[in-house]
Amino acid sequence: MKKTTFLLLIILACNSLFAINLDEAKNIARENNKYFLSQKANLNQAKWNEYNAITNFLPKFSLDGTMVRLDYDTYNKANQFSASPYYIPLVDDQGNPAPFPLPLSAMSGSIYKTTYTSQLTIQQPIFNGGKIFIGHQIAKLAKEQALLNLKSGKNDLDYQVAETYLNLLKLSDVKKISEKALASSKAHLKMVTDKYEQGIVKKSDVLQWKVKVENDKIALEEVNNSIEILKTLWKDLLGLKNSDNLPMPDEIDFMQHENEIQKYAEIKEEEMDKKVDNILTQAERTNPDIKSLEIVKKISKKGYLIAKGNFLPSINLQFQKQFESDDKLDFDGEDSWNLVAVASFPVFQSGANLTNLKRSKYEYLKTKLQMDDAKDKILMGTKNSFYNLVTKAKKVNSAKVAFENAKENHKILNDLYEQGMVTNTELLDAEIILFGGEMNLTSAYYDYILAKYNLDKFVGEQK
């Protein structure tokens, strides 16, 4: 996909008006959109957090070295004291006391002006109330949640791209219709002006068409402004802010959606509930936001279990091996070792463990209720999205009928006007109805396609 996106960008650099389809636009956005890229970075962070949690099970090794240098006074006093003999009480072969002098330095070790000490320390956790094990489970769940958030971010980005893509196309089509409406108004103005000069129509008829022309000009200008504003959002979504070349959406063939539109428009009332139930079941199974909510509840429950673990003892081992303790840094002096097992029992913590447990319990309950409420809202949004899709499909059919009637009405009134059988106002109304009907039909098609993408986002089926 990266190679394809790279080739697209090269082509775009050669042609600023290059048209791309929706899938190509999504690929470009996924490669460049900053928010989506931050979601990818968040997933990598969660992976390394899980690896870090695994290290809590493993022993920790550390090699320490110290150098202690005494000042002259301390060193001299220490040597004088250590040189003083300590007499060990002994008796000779006659049974008479015969104390044996032994220097203190012989018992305590030599005293050096500079002492080097090197030792290896190994620490191994044995049991800590389940905190290490649960901590790893939380890190693993957090990684799963980050992956689901990435999928949700992808669905949201794809929908935003589709929405902007379709709105750009809709505005482009509306612009064409507005240009036709303006051209038609100008043509009618010329025709009415000619008739006015011949004394056939009133001046008010000419003025009405002049007003219509000016209104059409303003409407066209507003459409152009809306397109430029939307292009800014389009560039931001694609991550092409610093690019001078902006790819524009390729045209969509509405006829590709006709069969699907008719299927939803003609759906029977008794089939609706069954269809909704199937969609909600699928959403519960595939919607990444719903699955992420379930993980949030699990993580909160793990926090409650950690609070329970504060009542349990902790056991840890520590081994130390001293390599040297003399006046030379050669790892060849006095050595020793020790193995320590530390067991800690939380006998009384002034109620801290109990209050923390209660806090975690209600925090879990709060999270569970909030997540269930959020899930209900997502499913409600899914249901509403389906009903909206059906409504949009029916709206397409209604708009088609209305536009056909508007065309026929305009043709009849235009012919009658040329024969002087209808008023100028009636022709103006027919003109407005005609181009308004065409805009409504165009908008209805785009609204249906967008509603379909919205439903796909809720169900979690964005391609």
CSV table of C-alpha atoms in Angstrom, one decimal:
chain,number,residue,atom,x,y,z
A,1,MET,CA,0.0,0.0,0.0
A,2,LYS,CA,2.9,2.4,0.8
A,3,LYS,CA,4.3,1.9,-2.7
A,4,THR,CA,0.9,2.6,-4.3
A,5,THR,CA,0.5,5.7,-2.2
A,6,PHE,CA,4.0,6.9,-3.1
A,7,LEU,CA,3.2,6.4,-6.9
A,8,LEU,CA,0.0,8.4,-6.4
A,9,LEU,CA,1.8,11.3,-4.8
A,10,ILE,CA,4.4,11.3,-7.7
A,11,ILE,CA,1.5,11.5,-10.2
A,12,LEU,CA,-0.1,14.2,-8.2
A,13,ALA,CA,3.0,16.3,-8.3
A,14,CYS,CA,2.8,16.2,-12.0
A,15,ASN,CA,-0.9,17.1,-12.2
A,16,SER,CA,-2.6,19.3,-9.6
A,17,LEU,CA,-6.0,18.4,-11.0
A,18,PHE,CA,-5.5,14.6,-10.9
A,19,ALA,CA,-8.7,12.8,-9.9
A,20,ILE,CA,-8.6,9.9,-7.4
A,21,ASN,CA,-11.2,7.4,-6.3
A,22,LEU,CA,-12.4,7.0,-2.8
A,23,ASP,CA,-10.1,4.0,-2.0
A,24,GLU,CA,-7.1,5.9,-3.2
A,25,ALA,CA,-8.1,8.9,-1.0
A,26,LYS,CA,-8.4,6.7,2.0
A,27,ASN,CA,-4.9,5.2,1.4
A,28,ILE,CA,-3.4,8.6,1.2
A,29,ALA,CA,-5.1,9.7,4.4
A,30,ARG,CA,-4.0,6.6,6.3
A,31,GLU,CA,-0.4,7.3,5.3
A,32,ASN,CA,-0.3,11.0,6.1
A,33,ASN,CA,-3.1,12.0,8.5
A,34,LYS,CA,-1.4,13.0,11.8
A,35,TYR,CA,-4.1,11.8,14.1
A,36,PHE,CA,-4.2,8.4,12.6
A,37,LEU,CA,-0.4,8.1,12.7
A,38,SER,CA,-0.6,9.0,16.4
A,39,GLN,CA,-2.9,6.0,16.9
A,40,LYS,CA,-0.3,3.8,15.3
A,41,ALA,CA,2.3,5.2,17.7
A,42,ASN,CA,0.0,4.6,20.6
A,43,LEU,CA,-0.3,0.9,19.6
A,44,ASN,CA,3.5,0.5,19.5
A,45,GLN,CA,3.7,2.2,22.9
A,46,ALA,CA,1.2,-0.3,24.3
A,47,LYS,CA,3.2,-3.2,22.9
A,48,TRP,CA,6.3,-2.0,24.6
A,49,ASN,CA,4.4,-1.5,27.8
A,50,GLU,CA,3.4,-5.2,27.7
A,51,TYR,CA,7.0,-6.2,27.2
A,52,ASN,CA,8.0,-4.0,30.1
A,53,ALA,CA,5.4,-5.7,32.3
A,54,ILE,CA,6.9,-9.1,31.5
A,55,THR,CA,10.3,-7.9,32.8
A,56,ASN,CA,8.7,-7.7,36.3
A,57,PHE,CA,8.6,-11.5,36.5
A,58,LEU,CA,12.4,-11.7,35.7
A,59,PRO,CA,15.4,-11.4,38.1
A,60,LYS,CA,17.2,-8.1,38.2
A,61,PHE,CA,21.1,-8.1,38.1
A,62,SER,CA,23.2,-5.1,39.1
A,63,LEU,CA,27.0,-4.8,39.5
A,64,ASP,CA,28.0,-2.1,42.1
A,65,GLY,CA,31.4,-0.7,42.8
A,66,THR,CA,32.4,1.8,45.5
A,67,MET,CA,35.6,3.6,46.3
A,68,VAL,CA,36.0,5.1,49.8
A,69,ARG,CA,39.0,7.3,50.6
A,70,LEU,CA,39.8,8.3,54.2
A,71,ASP,CA,41.4,11.6,55.2
A,72,TYR,CA,44.8,11.4,56.9
A,73,ASP,CA,43.6,12.0,60.5
A,74,THR,CA,40.8,9.4,60.3
A,75,TYR,CA,43.2,6.9,58.7
A,76,ASN,CA,46.0,7.4,61.3
A,77,LYS,CA,43.5,7.1,64.2
A,78,ALA,CA,42.0,4.0,62.8
A,79,ASN,CA,45.4,2.4,62.3
A,80,GLN,CA,46.5,3.3,65.9
A,81,PHE,CA,43.3,1.8,67.3
A,82,SER,CA,43.7,-1.3,65.2
A,83,ALA,CA,47.3,-1.7,66.2
A,84,SER,CA,46.4,-1.9,69.9
A,85,PRO,CA,46.5,-5.6,71.0
A,86,TYR,CA,43.5,-7.4,72.3
A,87,TYR,CA,44.5,-10.1,74.8
A,88,ILE,CA,42.9,-13.4,74.4
A,89,PRO,CA,42.6,-15.1,77.8
A,90,LEU,CA,44.6,-18.4,77.7
A,91,VAL,CA,46.5,-20.6,80.2
A,92,ASP,CA,49.9,-22.3,79.9
A,93,ASP,CA,50.6,-26.0,80.5
A,94,GLN,CA,51.0,-25.3,84.3
A,95,GLY,CA,47.5,-23.8,84.5
A,96,ASN,CA,48.8,-20.2,84.9
A,97,PRO,CA,47.2,-17.3,83.0
A,98,ALA,CA,49.0,-16.6,79.7
A,99,PRO,CA,47.0,-14.0,77.7
A,100,PHE,CA,47.8,-13.9,74.0
A,101,PRO,CA,48.0,-10.5,72.3
A,102,LEU,CA,46.0,-10.2,69.0
A,103,PRO,CA,45.8,-6.9,67.0
A,104,LEU,CA,42.3,-5.6,66.3
A,105,SER,CA,43.2,-5.4,62.6
A,106,ALA,CA,43.5,-9.1,62.6
A,107,MET,CA,39.9,-9.5,63.6
A,108,SER,CA,38.3,-6.7,61.7
A,109,GLY,CA,40.4,-6.8,58.5
A,110,SER,CA,42.9,-4.3,57.3
A,111,ILE,CA,42.1,-0.6,57.3
A,112,TYR,CA,43.1,1.1,54.0
A,113,LYS,CA,43.4,4.7,53.1
A,114,THR,CA,41.5,3.9,49.9
A,115,THR,CA,39.1,0.9,49.9
A,116,TYR,CA,37.5,-0.6,46.7
A,117,THR,CA,34.4,-2.7,47.0
A,118,SER,CA,32.7,-4.6,44.2
A,119,GLN,CA,29.6,-6.7,44.5
A,120,LEU,CA,26.9,-8.4,42.4
A,121,THR,CA,23.2,-8.1,43.4
A,122,ILE,CA,20.4,-10.3,42.1
A,123,GLN,CA,16.8,-9.6,43.1
A,124,GLN,CA,13.9,-12.0,42.3
A,125,PRO,CA,10.3,-11.3,43.2
A,126,ILE,CA,8.5,-14.4,44.4
A,127,PHE,CA,5.0,-13.3,45.3
A,128,ASN,CA,3.6,-9.7,45.6
A,129,GLY,CA,-0.1,-10.2,46.1
A,130,GLY,CA,-0.7,-11.0,42.4
A,131,LYS,CA,0.2,-7.4,41.5
A,132,ILE,CA,2.9,-8.4,38.9
A,133,PHE,CA,0.7,-11.0,37.3
A,134,ILE,CA,-2.3,-8.7,37.2
A,135,GLY,CA,-0.1,-5.8,36.0
A,136,HIS,CA,0.9,-7.9,33.0
A,137,GLN,CA,-2.7,-8.8,32.3
A,138,ILE,CA,-3.6,-5.0,32.3
A,139,ALA,CA,-0.8,-4.2,29.9
A,140,LYS,CA,-1.9,-7.0,27.6
A,141,LEU,CA,-5.5,-5.7,27.7
A,142,ALA,CA,-4.2,-2.2,27.1
A,143,LYS,CA,-2.4,-3.4,23.9
A,144,GLU,CA,-5.7,-5.0,22.7
A,145,GLN,CA,-7.5,-1.7,23.4
A,146,ALA,CA,-4.9,0.2,21.5
A,147,LEU,CA,-5.4,-2.1,18.5
A,148,LEU,CA,-9.1,-1.6,18.7
A,149,ASN,CA,-8.6,2.2,19.0
A,150,LEU,CA,-6.5,2.0,15.8
A,151,LYS,CA,-9.3,0.2,14.0
A,152,SER,CA,-11.8,2.7,15.3
A,153,GLY,CA,-9.6,5.6,14.3
A,154,LYS,CA,-9.3,4.0,10.8
A,155,ASN,CA,-13.1,3.8,10.6
A,156,ASP,CA,-13.5,7.4,11.7
A,157,LEU,CA,-10.9,8.6,9.3
A,158,ASP,CA,-12.3,6.6,6.4
A,159,TYR,CA,-15.8,8.0,7.1
A,160,GLN,CA,-14.4,11.6,7.3
A,161,VAL,CA,-12.6,11.1,4.0
A,162,ALA,CA,-15.8,9.6,2.4
A,163,GLU,CA,-17.9,12.5,3.8
A,164,THR,CA,-15.6,15.2,2.5
A,165,TYR,CA,-15.1,13.3,-0.8
A,166,LEU,CA,-18.9,13.1,-1.3
A,167,ASN,CA,-19.6,16.7,-0.2
A,168,LEU,CA,-16.9,17.9,-2.7
A,169,LEU,CA,-18.6,16.0,-5.5
A,170,LYS,CA,-22.0,17.2,-4.4
A,171,LEU,CA,-20.9,20.8,-4.4
A,172,SER,CA,-19.2,20.3,-7.7
A,173,ASP,CA,-22.5,19.0,-9.2
A,174,VAL,CA,-24.5,21.8,-7.4
A,175,LYS,CA,-22.1,24.3,-9.0
A,176,LYS,CA,-22.9,22.8,-12.5
A,177,ILE,CA,-26.6,23.1,-11.8
A,178,SER,CA,-26.2,26.6,-10.5
A,179,GLU,CA,-24.3,27.5,-13.7
A,180,LYS,CA,-27.1,26.0,-15.7
A,181,ALA,CA,-29.6,27.9,-13.7
A,182,LEU,CA,-27.7,31.2,-14.2
A,183,ALA,CA,-27.4,30.6,-17.9
A,184,SER,CA,-31.1,29.8,-18.1
A,185,SER,CA,-32.0,32.9,-16.2
A,186,LYS,CA,-29.8,35.0,-18.5
A,187,ALA,CA,-31.5,33.5,-21.6
A,188,HIS,CA,-34.9,34.2,-20.2
A,189,LEU,CA,-33.9,37.7,-19.3
A,190,LYS,CA,-32.8,38.3,-22.9
A,191,MET,CA,-36.0,36.8,-24.2
A,192,VAL,CA,-38.2,38.9,-21.8
A,193,THR,CA,-36.1,42.0,-22.6
A,194,ASP,CA,-36.7,41.5,-26.4
A,195,LYS,CA,-40.4,41.1,-25.7
A,196,TYR,CA,-40.4,44.2,-23.6
A,197,GLU,CA,-38.8,46.2,-26.3
A,198,GLN,CA,-41.5,44.9,-28.7
A,199,GLY,CA,-44.1,46.1,-26.2
A,200,ILE,CA,-45.4,42.5,-25.5
A,201,VAL,CA,-44.6,42.3,-21.7
A,202,LYS,CA,-44.4,44.7,-18.8
A,203,LYS,CA,-41.2,46.2,-17.4
A,204,SER,CA,-41.9,44.4,-14.1
A,205,ASP,CA,-41.3,41.1,-15.9
A,206,VAL,CA,-37.8,42.2,-17.0
A,207,LEU,CA,-37.0,43.4,-13.5
A,208,GLN,CA,-38.1,40.0,-12.0
A,209,TRP,CA,-35.7,38.2,-14.3
A,210,LYS,CA,-32.9,40.7,-13.5
A,211,VAL,CA,-33.4,39.9,-9.8
A,212,LYS,CA,-33.4,36.2,-10.6
A,213,VAL,CA,-30.1,36.6,-12.5
A,214,GLU,CA,-28.5,38.4,-9.5
A,215,ASN,CA,-29.8,35.8,-7.1
A,216,ASP,CA,-28.3,33.0,-9.2
A,217,LYS,CA,-25.0,34.8,-9.3
A,218,ILE,CA,-24.9,35.0,-5.5
A,219,ALA,CA,-25.9,31.4,-5.2
A,220,LEU,CA,-23.1,30.4,-7.5
A,221,GLU,CA,-20.6,32.5,-5.6
A,222,GLU,CA,-21.7,30.9,-2.3
A,223,VAL,CA,-21.2,27.4,-3.8
A,224,ASN,CA,-17.6,28.4,-5.0
A,225,ASN,CA,-16.8,29.6,-1.5
A,226,SER,CA,-18.1,26.4,0.1
A,227,ILE,CA,-15.9,24.4,-2.3
A,228,GLU,CA,-12.8,26.4,-1.3
A,229,ILE,CA,-13.5,26.0,2.4
A,230,LEU,CA,-14.1,22.2,2.0
A,231,LYS,CA,-10.8,21.9,0.0
A,232,THR,CA,-9.0,23.1,3.1
A,233,LEU,CA,-10.5,20.3,5.2
A,234,TRP,CA,-9.8,17.9,2.3
A,235,LYS,CA,-6.2,18.8,2.3
A,236,ASP,CA,-5.9,18.4,6.0
A,237,LEU,CA,-7.6,15.0,6.0
A,238,LEU,CA,-5.2,13.7,3.4
A,239,GLY,CA,-2.2,15.1,5.2
A,240,LEU,CA,-1.2,17.3,2.3
A,241,LYS,CA,-1.1,20.7,4.0
A,242,ASN,CA,2.4,21.5,2.6
A,243,SER,CA,1.6,20.3,-0.9
A,244,ASP,CA,0.7,22.7,-3.7
A,245,ASN,CA,-1.0,19.9,-5.6
A,246,LEU,CA,-4.3,18.7,-4.3
A,247,PRO,CA,-6.0,15.6,-5.8
A,248,MET,CA,-9.7,16.0,-6.3
A,249,PRO,CA,-12.5,13.3,-6.1
A,250,ASP,CA,-13.3,11.3,-9.2
A,251,GLU,CA,-17.0,11.3,-10.3
A,252,ILE,CA,-19.4,8.6,-9.0
A,253,ASP,CA,-21.8,6.7,-11.1
A,254,PHE,CA,-25.1,6.8,-9.3
A,255,MET,CA,-26.5,4.0,-11.3
A,256,GLN,CA,-24.2,1.6,-9.5
A,257,HIS,CA,-26.3,2.2,-6.4
A,258,GLU,CA,-29.7,1.9,-8.0
A,259,ASN,CA,-30.5,-1.7,-7.1
A,260,GLU,CA,-29.4,-1.2,-3.5
A,261,ILE,CA,-31.5,2.0,-3.2
A,262,GLN,CA,-34.6,0.2,-4.5
A,263,LYS,CA,-34.0,-2.7,-2.1
A,264,TYR,CA,-34.0,-0.3,0.9
A,265,ALA,CA,-36.7,1.9,-0.4
A,266,GLU,CA,-39.1,-1.0,-0.9
A,267,ILE,CA,-38.3,-2.8,2.4
A,268,LYS,CA,-41.5,-3.8,4.2
A,269,GLU,CA,-42.4,-2.8,7.7
A,270,GLU,CA,-42.4,-6.4,9.0
A,271,GLU,CA,-38.8,-6.9,7.7
A,272,MET,CA,-37.4,-3.8,9.4
A,273,ASP,CA,-37.3,-5.2,13.0
A,274,LYS,CA,-35.5,-8.4,11.8
A,275,LYS,CA,-33.0,-6.4,9.7
A,276,VAL,CA,-32.3,-4.1,12.7
A,277,ASP,CA,-31.8,-7.0,15.0
A,278,ASN,CA,-29.3,-8.5,12.6
A,279,ILE,CA,-27.4,-5.2,12.2
A,280,LEU,CA,-27.3,-4.7,16.0
A,281,THR,CA,-26.0,-8.3,16.5
A,282,GLN,CA,-23.3,-7.7,14.0
A,283,ALA,CA,-22.4,-4.3,15.5
A,284,GLU,CA,-21.9,-5.9,18.9
A,285,ARG,CA,-19.6,-8.5,17.3
A,286,THR,CA,-17.5,-6.2,15.1
A,287,ASN,CA,-17.7,-2.6,16.2
A,288,PRO,CA,-14.3,-1.8,17.6
A,289,ASP,CA,-15.7,0.9,20.0
A,290,ILE,CA,-18.0,-1.6,21.6
A,291,LYS,CA,-15.2,-4.2,22.0
A,292,SER,CA,-12.9,-1.5,23.4
A,293,LEU,CA,-15.6,-0.6,26.0
A,294,GLU,CA,-15.6,-4.3,27.2
A,295,ILE,CA,-11.8,-4.1,27.6
A,296,VAL,CA,-12.1,-0.9,29.7
A,297,LYS,CA,-14.4,-2.8,32.0
A,298,LYS,CA,-11.9,-5.7,32.3
A,299,ILE,CA,-9.0,-3.3,33.0
A,300,SER,CA,-11.1,-1.6,35.8
A,301,LYS,CA,-11.9,-5.0,37.3
A,302,LYS,CA,-8.2,-5.8,37.3
A,303,GLY,CA,-7.6,-2.6,39.3
A,304,TYR,CA,-10.1,-3.9,41.8
A,305,LEU,CA,-8.2,-7.2,42.1
A,306,ILE,CA,-4.9,-5.3,42.7
A,307,ALA,CA,-6.6,-3.5,45.6
A,308,LYS,CA,-7.5,-6.9,47.0
A,309,GLY,CA,-3.9,-8.0,46.6
A,310,ASN,CA,-2.8,-5.3,49.1
A,311,PHE,CA,-4.1,-7.6,51.9
A,312,LEU,CA,-1.7,-10.4,50.9
A,313,PRO,CA,1.9,-10.8,51.9
A,314,SER,CA,4.9,-10.2,49.6
A,315,ILE,CA,8.0,-12.4,49.3
A,316,ASN,CA,11.2,-11.4,47.5
A,317,LEU,CA,14.7,-12.9,47.3
A,318,GLN,CA,18.0,-11.0,47.1
A,319,PHE,CA,21.4,-12.5,46.6
A,320,GLN,CA,24.6,-10.5,47.0
A,321,LYS,CA,28.2,-11.6,46.1
A,322,GLN,CA,31.1,-9.4,47.1
A,323,PHE,CA,34.1,-9.8,44.9
A,324,GLU,CA,36.6,-7.6,46.8
A,325,SER,CA,37.1,-5.1,49.6
A,326,ASP,CA,40.7,-4.0,49.7
A,327,ASP,CA,43.0,-1.2,48.4
A,328,LYS,CA,43.3,-2.5,44.9
A,329,LEU,CA,40.8,-2.5,42.0
A,330,ASP,CA,41.6,-6.0,40.7
A,331,PHE,CA,38.5,-8.1,41.7
A,332,ASP,CA,40.8,-10.2,43.8
A,333,GLY,CA,40.3,-9.1,47.4
A,334,GLU,CA,38.2,-10.3,50.3
A,335,ASP,CA,34.9,-11.9,49.1
A,336,SER,CA,31.7,-12.9,50.7
A,337,TRP,CA,28.0,-13.6,49.8
A,338,ASN,CA,24.6,-13.5,51.4
A,339,LEU,CA,21.1,-14.7,50.5
A,340,VAL,CA,18.2,-12.8,51.9
A,341,ALA,CA,14.5,-13.7,51.8
A,342,VAL,CA,12.2,-10.8,52.7
A,343,ALA,CA,8.6,-11.5,53.6
A,344,SER,CA,6.3,-8.6,54.4
A,345,PHE,CA,2.8,-9.0,55.9
A,346,PRO,CA,0.4,-6.0,55.9
A,347,VAL,CA,-0.8,-6.6,59.4
A,348,PHE,CA,-2.2,-3.1,60.0
A,349,GLN,CA,-2.2,-0.2,57.5
A,350,SER,CA,-4.4,2.2,59.4
A,351,GLY,CA,-7.3,1.3,57.1
A,352,ALA,CA,-5.4,2.3,53.9
A,353,ASN,CA,-5.9,-1.1,52.3
A,354,LEU,CA,-9.6,-1.2,53.2
A,355,THR,CA,-10.4,2.3,51.9
A,356,ASN,CA,-8.4,1.6,48.7
A,357,LEU,CA,-10.4,-1.6,48.2
A,358,LYS,CA,-13.7,0.2,48.6
A,359,ARG,CA,-12.6,3.0,46.3
A,360,SER,CA,-11.5,0.5,43.6
A,361,LYS,CA,-14.8,-1.4,44.0
A,362,TYR,CA,-16.9,1.7,43.3
A,363,GLU,CA,-14.6,2.9,40.6
A,364,TYR,CA,-15.1,-0.5,38.9
A,365,LEU,CA,-18.9,-0.2,39.3
A,366,LYS,CA,-18.9,3.4,38.0
A,367,THR,CA,-16.8,2.3,35.0
A,368,LYS,CA,-19.0,-0.6,34.3
A,369,LEU,CA,-22.2,1.5,34.3
A,370,GLN,CA,-20.5,4.2,32.1
A,371,MET,CA,-19.3,1.7,29.6
A,372,ASP,CA,-22.7,-0.1,29.4
A,373,ASP,CA,-24.4,3.3,28.9
A,374,ALA,CA,-21.8,4.2,26.1
A,375,LYS,CA,-22.5,0.8,24.5
A,376,ASP,CA,-26.3,1.4,24.5
A,377,LYS,CA,-25.7,4.8,22.8
A,378,ILE,CA,-23.5,3.2,20.1
A,379,LEU,CA,-26.2,0.6,19.4
A,380,MET,CA,-28.8,3.3,19.4
A,381,GLY,CA,-26.7,5.2,16.9
A,382,THR,CA,-26.4,2.1,14.8
A,383,LYS,CA,-30.2,1.6,14.8
A,384,ASN,CA,-30.8,5.2,13.9
A,385,SER,CA,-28.2,5.0,11.2
A,386,PHE,CA,-30.1,2.1,9.6
A,387,TYR,CA,-33.4,3.9,9.7
A,388,ASN,CA,-31.7,7.0,8.2
A,389,LEU,CA,-30.4,4.8,5.4
A,390,VAL,CA,-33.9,3.6,4.5
A,391,THR,CA,-35.2,7.1,4.7
A,392,LYS,CA,-32.5,8.4,2.3
A,393,ALA,CA,-33.3,5.6,-0.1
A,394,LYS,CA,-36.9,6.6,-0.2
A,395,LYS,CA,-35.9,10.2,-0.6
A,396,VAL,CA,-34.0,9.3,-3.7
A,397,ASN,CA,-37.1,7.8,-5.3
A,398,SER,CA,-39.3,10.8,-4.2
A,399,ALA,CA,-36.7,13.2,-5.6
A,400,LYS,CA,-36.6,11.4,-8.9
A,401,VAL,CA,-40.4,11.6,-9.3
A,402,ALA,CA,-40.4,15.3,-8.2
A,403,PHE,CA,-37.6,16.1,-10.7
A,404,GLU,CA,-39.4,14.4,-13.6
A,405,ASN,CA,-42.6,16.3,-12.7
A,406,ALA,CA,-40.6,19.6,-12.5
A,407,LYS,CA,-39.1,19.0,-15.9
A,408,GLU,CA,-42.5,18.4,-17.5
A,409,ASN,CA,-44.1,21.3,-15.7
A,410,HIS,CA,-41.3,23.6,-16.8
A,411,LYS,CA,-41.6,22.5,-20.4
A,412,ILE,CA,-45.4,23.1,-20.4
A,413,LEU,CA,-45.2,26.5,-18.8
A,414,ASN,CA,-42.3,27.6,-21.0
A,415,ASP,CA,-44.3,26.7,-24.1
A,416,LEU,CA,-47.4,28.4,-22.7
A,417,TYR,CA,-45.4,31.5,-21.8
A,418,GLU,CA,-44.1,31.8,-25.4
A,419,GLN,CA,-47.8,31.8,-26.4
A,420,GLY,CA,-48.6,34.4,-23.8
A,421,MET,CA,-50.9,32.0,-21.9
A,422,VAL,CA,-49.2,32.2,-18.5
A,423,THR,CA,-47.7,34.9,-16.5
A,424,ASN,CA,-44.0,35.7,-16.0
A,425,THR,CA,-44.3,34.8,-12.3
A,426,GLU,CA,-45.5,31.3,-13.1
A,427,LEU,CA,-42.6,30.7,-15.4
A,428,LEU,CA,-40.2,32.0,-12.7
A,429,ASP,CA,-41.7,29.6,-10.2
A,430,ALA,CA,-41.4,26.7,-12.7
A,431,GLU,CA,-37.7,27.7,-13.2
A,432,ILE,CA,-37.0,27.6,-9.5
A,433,ILE,CA,-38.8,24.3,-9.1
A,434,LEU,CA,-36.9,22.8,-12.0
A,435,PHE,CA,-33.4,23.5,-10.8
A,436,GLY,CA,-34.4,23.1,-7.2
A,437,GLY,CA,-35.6,19.6,-8.0
A,438,GLU,CA,-32.4,18.7,-9.8
A,439,MET,CA,-30.4,19.9,-6.8
A,440,ASN,CA,-32.6,17.9,-4.5
A,441,LEU,CA,-32.1,14.7,-6.6
A,442,THR,CA,-28.4,15.1,-6.7
A,443,SER,CA,-28.2,15.8,-3.0
A,444,ALA,CA,-30.5,12.8,-2.3
A,445,TYR,CA,-28.0,10.4,-4.1
A,446,TYR,CA,-25.0,11.7,-2.2
A,447,ASP,CA,-26.9,11.7,1.1
A,448,TYR,CA,-27.8,8.0,0.6
A,449,ILE,CA,-24.2,7.0,-0.2
A,450,LEU,CA,-23.0,8.9,2.9
A,451,ALA,CA,-25.7,7.3,5.0
A,452,LYS,CA,-24.4,3.9,3.8
A,453,TYR,CA,-20.9,4.7,4.9
A,454,ASN,CA,-22.2,6.0,8.2
A,455,LEU,CA,-23.9,2.6,8.9
A,456,ASP,CA,-20.8,0.8,7.8
A,457,LYS,CA,-18.8,2.8,10.4
A,458,PHE,CA,-21.2,1.8,13.2
A,459,VAL,CA,-21.1,-1.8,12.2
A,460,GLY,CA,-17.4,-1.7,11.8
A,461,GLU,CA,-17.2,-2.7,8.2
A,462,GLN,CA,-15.3,0.2,6.6
A,463,LYS,CA,-13.1,-1.2,3.8
